[in-house]
mmCIF file of C-alpha atoms in Angstrom:
data_model
loop_
_atom_site.group_PDB
_atom_site.id
_atom_site.type_symbol
_atom_site.label_atom_id
_atom_site.label_comp_id
_atom_site.label_asym_id
_atom_site.label_seq_id
_atom_site.Cartn_x
_atom_site.Cartn_y
_atom_site.Cartn_z
ATOM 1 C CA UNK A 15 -12.080 -146.666 7.781
ATOM 2 C CA UNK A 16 -15.002 -149.128 6.810
ATOM 3 C CA UNK A 17 -16.209 -146.961 3.981
ATOM 4 C CA UNK A 18 -12.755 -146.901 2.552
ATOM 5 C CA UNK A 19 -12.253 -150.572 2.836
ATOM 6 C CA UNK A 20 -15.687 -151.489 1.132
ATOM 7 C CA UNK A 21 -14.937 -148.737 -1.761
ATOM 8 C CA UNK A 22 -11.674 -150.311 -2.406
ATOM 9 C CA UNK A 23 -13.224 -153.878 -2.391
ATOM 10 C CA UNK A 24 -15.788 -152.841 -5.000
ATOM 11 C CA UNK A 25 -12.764 -151.095 -7.263
ATOM 12 C CA UNK A 26 -10.806 -154.402 -7.360
ATOM 13 C CA UNK A 27 -14.104 -156.180 -7.972
ATOM 14 C CA UNK A 28 -14.963 -153.961 -11.089
ATOM 15 C CA UNK A 29 -11.314 -154.031 -12.255
ATOM 16 C CA UNK A 30 -11.344 -157.879 -12.056
ATOM 17 C CA UNK A 31 -14.495 -158.106 -14.221
ATOM 18 C CA UNK A 32 -13.463 -155.429 -16.596
ATOM 19 C CA UNK A 33 -10.154 -157.347 -16.797
ATOM 20 C CA UNK A 34 -12.004 -160.681 -17.706
ATOM 21 C CA UNK A 35 -14.257 -158.779 -20.341
ATOM 22 C CA UNK A 36 -10.886 -157.681 -22.427
ATOM 23 C CA UNK A 37 -8.851 -160.630 -22.099
ATOM 24 C CA UNK A 38 -8.325 -163.457 -24.530
ATOM 25 C CA UNK A 39 -8.609 -165.959 -21.688
ATOM 26 C CA UNK A 40 -12.579 -165.360 -21.926
ATOM 27 C CA UNK A 41 -12.516 -164.575 -25.702
ATOM 28 C CA UNK A 42 -12.266 -166.655 -28.913
ATOM 29 C CA UNK A 43 -8.734 -167.511 -28.393
ATOM 30 C CA UNK A 44 -9.815 -169.555 -25.170
ATOM 31 C CA UNK A 45 -10.728 -172.678 -27.221
ATOM 32 C CA UNK A 46 -8.149 -172.514 -29.877
ATOM 33 C CA UNK A 47 -5.520 -172.676 -26.660
ATOM 34 C CA UNK A 48 -7.143 -175.212 -25.054
ATOM 35 C CA UNK A 49 -7.019 -177.582 -27.947
ATOM 36 C CA UNK A 50 -3.279 -177.097 -27.617
ATOM 37 C CA UNK A 51 -3.147 -178.160 -23.881
ATOM 38 C CA UNK A 52 -1.661 -181.618 -23.117
ATOM 39 C CA UNK A 53 0.053 -182.421 -26.825
ATOM 40 C CA UNK A 54 3.592 -181.485 -25.477
ATOM 41 C CA UNK A 55 4.964 -181.994 -21.854
ATOM 42 C CA UNK A 56 2.066 -183.946 -20.359
ATOM 43 C CA UNK A 57 2.702 -185.972 -17.273
ATOM 44 C CA UNK A 58 -0.559 -187.300 -18.032
ATOM 45 C CA UNK A 59 -2.298 -186.300 -14.801
ATOM 46 C CA UNK A 60 -5.758 -186.568 -17.084
ATOM 47 C CA UNK A 61 -6.736 -190.146 -15.720
ATOM 48 C CA UNK A 62 -5.989 -189.595 -11.955
ATOM 49 C CA UNK A 63 -8.044 -185.914 -12.394
ATOM 50 C CA UNK A 64 -10.874 -187.759 -14.369
ATOM 51 C CA UNK A 65 -11.209 -190.597 -11.766
ATOM 52 C CA UNK A 66 -11.379 -188.068 -9.024
ATOM 53 C CA UNK A 67 -13.559 -185.641 -10.603
ATOM 54 C CA UNK A 68 -15.900 -188.290 -11.665
ATOM 55 C CA UNK A 69 -15.982 -190.769 -8.406
ATOM 56 C CA UNK A 70 -14.495 -189.251 -5.479
ATOM 57 C CA UNK A 71 -14.920 -185.566 -5.274
ATOM 58 C CA UNK A 72 -18.663 -185.040 -5.132
ATOM 59 C CA UNK A 73 -19.290 -187.711 -2.726
ATOM 60 C CA UNK A 74 -16.791 -186.515 -0.602
ATOM 61 C CA UNK A 75 -18.307 -183.125 -0.222
ATOM 62 C CA UNK A 76 -21.968 -184.686 -0.389
ATOM 63 C CA UNK A 77 -20.413 -186.601 2.897
ATOM 64 C CA UNK A 78 -18.726 -183.234 4.378
ATOM 65 C CA UNK A 79 -22.084 -181.268 3.750
ATOM 66 C CA UNK A 80 -24.306 -183.997 5.352
ATOM 67 C CA UNK A 81 -21.854 -185.697 7.682
ATOM 68 C CA UNK A 82 -20.470 -182.734 9.801
ATOM 69 C CA UNK A 83 -23.899 -180.823 10.368
ATOM 70 C CA UNK A 84 -25.313 -183.965 11.362
ATOM 71 C CA UNK A 85 -22.831 -184.965 14.013
ATOM 72 C CA UNK A 86 -23.239 -181.372 15.418
ATOM 73 C CA UNK A 87 -27.050 -181.908 15.242
ATOM 74 C CA UNK A 88 -26.837 -184.961 17.373
ATOM 75 C CA UNK A 89 -24.154 -182.957 19.780
ATOM 76 C CA UNK A 90 -27.018 -180.239 19.956
ATOM 77 C CA UNK A 91 -29.473 -182.853 20.995
ATOM 78 C CA UNK A 92 -27.262 -184.822 23.623
ATOM 79 C CA UNK A 93 -24.934 -182.442 25.497
ATOM 80 C CA UNK A 94 -26.926 -179.106 24.263
ATOM 81 C CA UNK A 95 -25.341 -175.752 24.149
ATOM 82 C CA UNK A 96 -23.447 -173.966 26.652
ATOM 83 C CA UNK A 97 -25.240 -171.063 28.174
ATOM 84 C CA UNK A 98 -23.725 -167.677 29.712
ATOM 85 C CA UNK A 99 -25.843 -164.949 31.117
ATOM 86 C CA UNK A 100 -24.176 -162.147 29.145
ATOM 87 C CA UNK A 101 -25.367 -159.603 31.754
ATOM 88 C CA UNK A 102 -22.353 -159.664 33.729
ATOM 89 C CA UNK A 103 -19.036 -157.551 33.010
ATOM 90 C CA UNK A 104 -17.821 -157.553 29.667
ATOM 91 C CA UNK A 105 -14.165 -156.868 28.298
ATOM 92 C CA UNK A 106 -13.654 -154.958 25.069
ATOM 93 C CA UNK A 107 -11.362 -157.623 23.261
ATOM 94 C CA UNK A 108 -11.991 -157.098 19.493
ATOM 95 C CA UNK A 109 -11.433 -153.764 18.165
ATOM 96 C CA UNK A 110 -13.408 -151.916 15.166
ATOM 97 C CA UNK A 111 -10.363 -153.499 12.823
ATOM 98 C CA UNK A 112 -10.489 -157.053 13.791
ATOM 99 C CA UNK A 113 -14.299 -157.068 13.311
ATOM 100 C CA UNK A 114 -14.251 -155.508 9.906
ATOM 101 C CA UNK A 115 -11.615 -157.843 8.548
ATOM 102 C CA UNK A 116 -13.528 -160.620 10.366
ATOM 103 C CA UNK A 117 -16.694 -159.773 9.152
ATOM 104 C CA UNK A 118 -15.409 -159.320 5.222
ATOM 105 C CA UNK A 119 -13.770 -162.561 5.692
ATOM 106 C CA UNK A 120 -16.969 -164.365 7.244
ATOM 107 C CA UNK A 121 -19.301 -162.558 4.391
ATOM 108 C CA UNK A 122 -16.634 -163.723 1.627
ATOM 109 C CA UNK A 123 -16.954 -167.595 2.997
ATOM 110 C CA UNK A 124 -20.829 -167.068 3.122
ATOM 111 C CA UNK A 125 -20.988 -166.608 -0.546
ATOM 112 C CA UNK A 126 -18.026 -168.656 -1.685
ATOM 113 C CA UNK A 127 -18.921 -172.056 0.177
ATOM 114 C CA UNK A 128 -22.522 -172.496 -0.793
ATOM 115 C CA UNK A 129 -21.525 -171.328 -4.795
ATOM 116 C CA UNK A 130 -18.828 -173.679 -4.395
ATOM 117 C CA UNK A 131 -21.313 -176.591 -3.808
ATOM 118 C CA UNK A 132 -23.519 -175.163 -6.534
ATOM 119 C CA UNK A 133 -20.159 -175.514 -8.871
ATOM 120 C CA UNK A 134 -19.503 -179.280 -7.426
ATOM 121 C CA UNK A 135 -23.109 -180.382 -8.108
ATOM 122 C CA UNK A 136 -23.235 -178.383 -10.973
ATOM 123 C CA UNK A 137 -24.732 -181.178 -13.088
ATOM 124 C CA UNK A 138 -27.425 -181.755 -10.099
ATOM 125 C CA UNK A 139 -28.548 -178.265 -10.654
ATOM 126 C CA UNK A 140 -28.797 -178.595 -14.681
ATOM 127 C CA UNK A 141 -25.891 -176.353 -15.474
ATOM 128 C CA UNK A 142 -26.923 -173.281 -17.336
ATOM 129 C CA UNK A 143 -27.638 -169.738 -15.818
ATOM 130 C CA UNK A 144 -27.724 -170.592 -12.404
ATOM 131 C CA UNK A 145 -24.419 -172.487 -12.150
ATOM 132 C CA UNK A 146 -22.522 -169.859 -14.279
ATOM 133 C CA UNK A 147 -24.211 -166.937 -12.046
ATOM 134 C CA UNK A 148 -22.842 -169.219 -8.911
ATOM 135 C CA UNK A 149 -19.407 -169.478 -10.434
ATOM 136 C CA UNK A 150 -19.279 -165.856 -11.192
ATOM 137 C CA UNK A 151 -20.145 -165.258 -7.551
ATOM 138 C CA UNK A 152 -17.714 -167.403 -6.351
ATOM 139 C CA UNK A 153 -14.625 -165.678 -8.177
ATOM 140 C CA UNK A 154 -15.934 -162.240 -7.198
ATOM 141 C CA UNK A 155 -16.412 -162.776 -3.414
ATOM 142 C CA UNK A 156 -12.867 -164.411 -3.285
ATOM 143 C CA UNK A 157 -11.750 -160.774 -3.827
ATOM 144 C CA UNK A 158 -12.352 -159.147 -0.687
ATOM 145 C CA UNK A 159 -11.086 -162.519 0.921
ATOM 146 C CA UNK A 160 -7.918 -162.059 -0.928
ATOM 147 C CA UNK A 161 -7.745 -158.281 0.445
ATOM 148 C CA UNK A 162 -8.449 -159.242 3.955
ATOM 149 C CA UNK A 163 -6.556 -162.587 4.622
ATOM 150 C CA UNK A 164 -3.078 -161.025 5.171
ATOM 151 C CA UNK A 165 -3.999 -158.136 7.668
ATOM 152 C CA UNK A 166 -6.031 -161.071 9.438
ATOM 153 C CA UNK A 167 -3.213 -163.475 9.426
ATOM 154 C CA UNK A 168 -0.827 -161.024 11.012
ATOM 155 C CA UNK A 169 -3.509 -159.625 13.391
ATOM 156 C CA UNK A 170 -3.916 -162.731 15.047
ATOM 157 C CA UNK A 171 -0.815 -164.610 14.372
ATOM 158 C CA UNK A 172 0.275 -164.381 17.926
ATOM 159 C CA UNK A 173 -2.618 -165.478 19.460
ATOM 160 C CA UNK A 174 -3.162 -168.390 16.948
ATOM 161 C CA UNK A 175 0.365 -170.160 18.324
ATOM 162 C CA UNK A 176 0.017 -173.252 19.613
ATOM 163 C CA UNK A 177 0.932 -174.110 23.293
ATOM 164 C CA UNK A 178 0.677 -176.941 25.960
ATOM 165 C CA UNK A 179 -2.639 -175.528 27.055
ATOM 166 C CA UNK A 180 -4.172 -176.872 23.490
ATOM 167 C CA UNK A 181 -2.392 -180.140 24.248
ATOM 168 C CA UNK A 182 -4.898 -180.221 27.342
ATOM 169 C CA UNK A 183 -7.799 -178.829 25.233
ATOM 170 C CA UNK A 184 -7.670 -181.384 22.589
ATOM 171 C CA UNK A 185 -7.588 -184.442 25.345
ATOM 172 C CA UNK A 186 -11.003 -183.029 26.540
ATOM 173 C CA UNK A 187 -11.957 -181.614 23.212
ATOM 174 C CA UNK A 188 -12.715 -178.346 24.935
ATOM 175 C CA UNK A 189 -14.953 -179.697 27.339
ATOM 176 C CA UNK A 190 -17.773 -179.684 24.594
ATOM 177 C CA UNK A 191 -18.514 -183.320 25.377
ATOM 178 C CA UNK A 192 -19.676 -182.447 28.968
ATOM 179 C CA UNK A 193 -22.618 -180.260 30.132
ATOM 180 C CA UNK A 194 -20.797 -179.233 33.057
ATOM 181 C CA UNK A 195 -19.224 -175.619 33.344
ATOM 182 C CA UNK A 196 -15.491 -176.316 34.094
ATOM 183 C CA UNK A 197 -12.642 -173.874 33.747
ATOM 184 C CA UNK A 198 -11.055 -175.124 30.455
ATOM 185 C CA UNK A 199 -7.206 -174.017 29.793
ATOM 186 C CA UNK A 200 -6.989 -171.714 26.922
ATOM 187 C CA UNK A 201 -5.612 -168.514 25.896
ATOM 188 C CA UNK A 202 -7.455 -165.727 23.868
ATOM 189 C CA UNK A 203 -8.043 -168.273 21.150
ATOM 190 C CA UNK A 204 -8.733 -172.071 22.124
ATOM 191 C CA UNK A 205 -6.963 -174.762 19.949
ATOM 192 C CA UNK A 206 -10.263 -175.292 18.126
ATOM 193 C CA UNK A 207 -9.771 -171.465 16.848
ATOM 194 C CA UNK A 208 -6.379 -171.861 16.631
ATOM 195 C CA UNK A 209 -7.086 -174.909 14.155
ATOM 196 C CA UNK A 210 -9.540 -172.847 12.233
ATOM 197 C CA UNK A 211 -7.325 -169.770 12.114
ATOM 198 C CA UNK A 212 -4.295 -172.190 10.448
ATOM 199 C CA UNK A 213 -7.062 -173.966 7.836
ATOM 200 C CA UNK A 214 -8.693 -170.733 7.119
ATOM 201 C CA UNK A 215 -5.136 -168.755 6.474
ATOM 202 C CA UNK A 216 -2.875 -171.395 4.874
ATOM 203 C CA UNK A 217 -5.975 -173.227 2.925
ATOM 204 C CA UNK A 218 -7.473 -170.152 2.079
ATOM 205 C CA UNK A 219 -4.098 -168.930 0.272
ATOM 206 C CA UNK A 220 -4.078 -172.256 -1.377
ATOM 207 C CA UNK A 221 -7.653 -171.894 -2.673
ATOM 208 C CA UNK A 222 -7.071 -168.501 -3.471
ATOM 209 C CA UNK A 223 -3.847 -169.345 -5.909
ATOM 210 C CA UNK A 224 -5.272 -172.545 -7.198
ATOM 211 C CA UNK A 225 -8.558 -171.220 -7.873
ATOM 212 C CA UNK A 226 -7.193 -168.134 -9.498
ATOM 213 C CA UNK A 227 -5.305 -170.705 -11.726
ATOM 214 C CA UNK A 228 -8.174 -172.361 -12.630
ATOM 215 C CA UNK A 229 -10.418 -169.007 -13.220
ATOM 216 C CA UNK A 230 -7.941 -167.879 -15.613
ATOM 217 C CA UNK A 231 -7.084 -171.149 -17.086
ATOM 218 C CA UNK A 232 -5.142 -169.824 -19.992
ATOM 219 C CA UNK A 233 -2.934 -167.552 -18.435
ATOM 220 C CA UNK A 234 0.181 -169.101 -18.703
ATOM 221 C CA UNK A 235 3.191 -168.741 -15.588
ATOM 222 C CA UNK A 236 6.357 -169.697 -17.291
ATOM 223 C CA UNK A 237 8.288 -169.779 -14.032
ATOM 224 C CA UNK A 238 6.140 -172.275 -12.697
ATOM 225 C CA UNK A 239 6.513 -174.648 -15.515
ATOM 226 C CA UNK A 240 10.201 -174.438 -15.406
ATOM 227 C CA UNK A 241 10.012 -175.208 -11.910
ATOM 228 C CA UNK A 242 7.508 -177.984 -12.019
ATOM 229 C CA UNK A 243 8.194 -179.359 -15.443
ATOM 230 C CA UNK A 244 4.266 -179.716 -15.908
ATOM 231 C CA UNK A 245 2.367 -178.713 -18.948
ATOM 232 C CA UNK A 246 -0.157 -176.115 -18.977
ATOM 233 C CA UNK A 247 -3.266 -178.914 -18.613
ATOM 234 C CA UNK A 248 -1.493 -180.885 -15.990
ATOM 235 C CA UNK A 249 -0.787 -177.728 -14.104
ATOM 236 C CA UNK A 250 -4.461 -176.729 -14.311
ATOM 237 C CA UNK A 251 -5.338 -180.784 -13.136
ATOM 238 C CA UNK A 252 -2.723 -180.150 -10.293
ATOM 239 C CA UNK A 253 -4.697 -176.884 -9.199
ATOM 240 C CA UNK A 254 -8.303 -178.629 -9.490
ATOM 241 C CA UNK A 255 -6.994 -181.935 -7.331
ATOM 242 C CA UNK A 256 -5.691 -179.058 -4.715
ATOM 243 C CA UNK A 257 -8.564 -177.152 -4.704
ATOM 244 C CA UNK A 258 -11.030 -179.506 -4.076
ATOM 245 C CA UNK A 259 -9.135 -181.530 -1.430
ATOM 246 C CA UNK A 260 -8.551 -178.422 0.288
ATOM 247 C CA UNK A 261 -12.012 -177.767 -0.043
ATOM 248 C CA UNK A 262 -13.007 -180.856 2.268
ATOM 249 C CA UNK A 263 -11.214 -179.289 5.033
ATOM 250 C CA UNK A 264 -12.321 -175.752 4.844
ATOM 251 C CA UNK A 265 -15.758 -176.461 4.835
ATOM 252 C CA UNK A 266 -15.556 -178.998 7.396
ATOM 253 C CA UNK A 267 -13.695 -176.705 9.553
ATOM 254 C CA UNK A 268 -16.171 -173.657 8.309
ATOM 255 C CA UNK A 269 -19.161 -175.732 9.440
ATOM 256 C CA UNK A 270 -17.737 -176.508 12.875
ATOM 257 C CA UNK A 271 -16.661 -172.593 13.656
ATOM 258 C CA UNK A 272 -20.347 -171.663 12.786
ATOM 259 C CA UNK A 273 -22.040 -174.352 14.949
ATOM 260 C CA UNK A 274 -19.645 -173.371 17.895
ATOM 261 C CA UNK A 275 -19.979 -169.767 17.574
ATOM 262 C CA UNK A 276 -23.545 -169.908 16.888
ATOM 263 C CA UNK A 277 -25.270 -172.740 18.535
ATOM 264 C CA UNK A 278 -22.708 -174.679 20.869
ATOM 265 C CA UNK A 279 -21.873 -171.626 23.005
ATOM 266 C CA UNK A 280 -24.817 -169.203 22.913
ATOM 267 C CA UNK A 281 -24.056 -165.562 22.559
ATOM 268 C CA UNK A 282 -20.686 -166.268 21.586
ATOM 269 C CA UNK A 283 -21.158 -164.543 18.026
ATOM 270 C CA UNK A 284 -21.828 -161.429 19.485
ATOM 271 C CA UNK A 285 -18.427 -160.793 20.464
ATOM 272 C CA UNK A 286 -17.063 -160.102 16.987
ATOM 273 C CA UNK A 287 -19.801 -158.192 16.256
ATOM 274 C CA UNK A 288 -19.867 -155.967 19.587
ATOM 275 C CA UNK A 289 -16.221 -156.732 20.346
ATOM 276 C CA UNK A 290 -16.993 -156.969 23.849
ATOM 277 C CA UNK A 291 -16.965 -160.552 25.487
ATOM 278 C CA UNK A 292 -18.298 -161.786 28.685
ATOM 279 C CA UNK A 293 -16.899 -162.733 32.054
ATOM 280 C CA UNK A 294 -18.124 -166.046 32.731
ATOM 281 C CA UNK A 295 -17.671 -167.465 29.304
ATOM 282 C CA UNK A 296 -13.889 -166.216 29.407
ATOM 283 C CA UNK A 297 -13.654 -167.760 33.121
ATOM 284 C CA UNK A 298 -14.751 -171.026 31.600
ATOM 285 C CA UNK A 299 -13.733 -171.065 28.363
ATOM 286 C CA UNK A 300 -10.526 -169.442 28.119
ATOM 287 C CA UNK A 301 -9.355 -169.666 31.773
ATOM 288 C CA UNK A 302 -5.985 -168.845 31.018
ATOM 289 C CA UNK A 303 -6.444 -165.515 29.262
ATOM 290 C CA UNK A 304 -9.139 -164.754 32.112
ATOM 291 C CA UNK A 305 -6.429 -164.923 34.880
ATOM 292 C CA UNK A 306 -4.294 -162.783 32.866
ATOM 293 C CA UNK A 307 -7.077 -160.339 32.422
ATOM 294 C CA UNK A 308 -8.076 -160.439 35.862
ATOM 295 C CA UNK A 309 -4.602 -159.859 37.082
ATOM 296 C CA UNK A 310 -4.820 -156.699 34.705
ATOM 297 C CA UNK A 311 -7.636 -155.370 36.795
ATOM 298 C CA UNK A 312 -10.052 -156.317 33.362
ATOM 299 C CA UNK A 313 -12.346 -158.127 35.316
#
């Protein structure tokens, strides 16, 4: 199954490169078409886009890139990680399908996010080949994420629905501000994981659509033009604004997800690699789910 999935992703990647090579959106007609943008039907998003692009977007991304890890570094120094033995009884919680889908999405994000920062700070890196390579990788690794985003949404939708346990979790921030190991009300996914699920799925789909619109910037969709009344150039500007704003949330939540799974909870990342979760970790961090599993004789 994994081999077939990788073959599909590789085939789609090659098809995308071939399409881009042959299409006029990457050829000589591109410049000619761009010169016509904004001459008719423009709602003049240009000044707003220019203001945001030149004065705010890069600084906000820099703030997220520095501020979020710094906050977690301080948390690690003051509170420290929660450590569980990982030698006690385990439960097989994530099957092979779950793990492959998650790993494809994870690898995609690990390329998309750094290359996205290189694109944002292209001037700092001096532009040229390095930034163009980052732009191409950014687009190519969007393909595997596009393939798995809907399967990932469907396979974890039920566990990602919010309930009253999540309200109580938010009130104490999941117990992460305390060194004590007290049982926390949470199902298979806690409120933080659910929040990341919705940002990754809805935000990811938004990023795919807005990014594709910018990537294939001369690909006109008449239905959208008729529906919104926006000119092609203003649709591109709107897509860029949406892409950047959504990017703030996704980057912040992705860093949070990485910190929680690799540092704040020692060994937690192994569950999505091996499929097994450790009993004490589930008992403390997902007590509602633990009670359900215990009643079923799983623990």
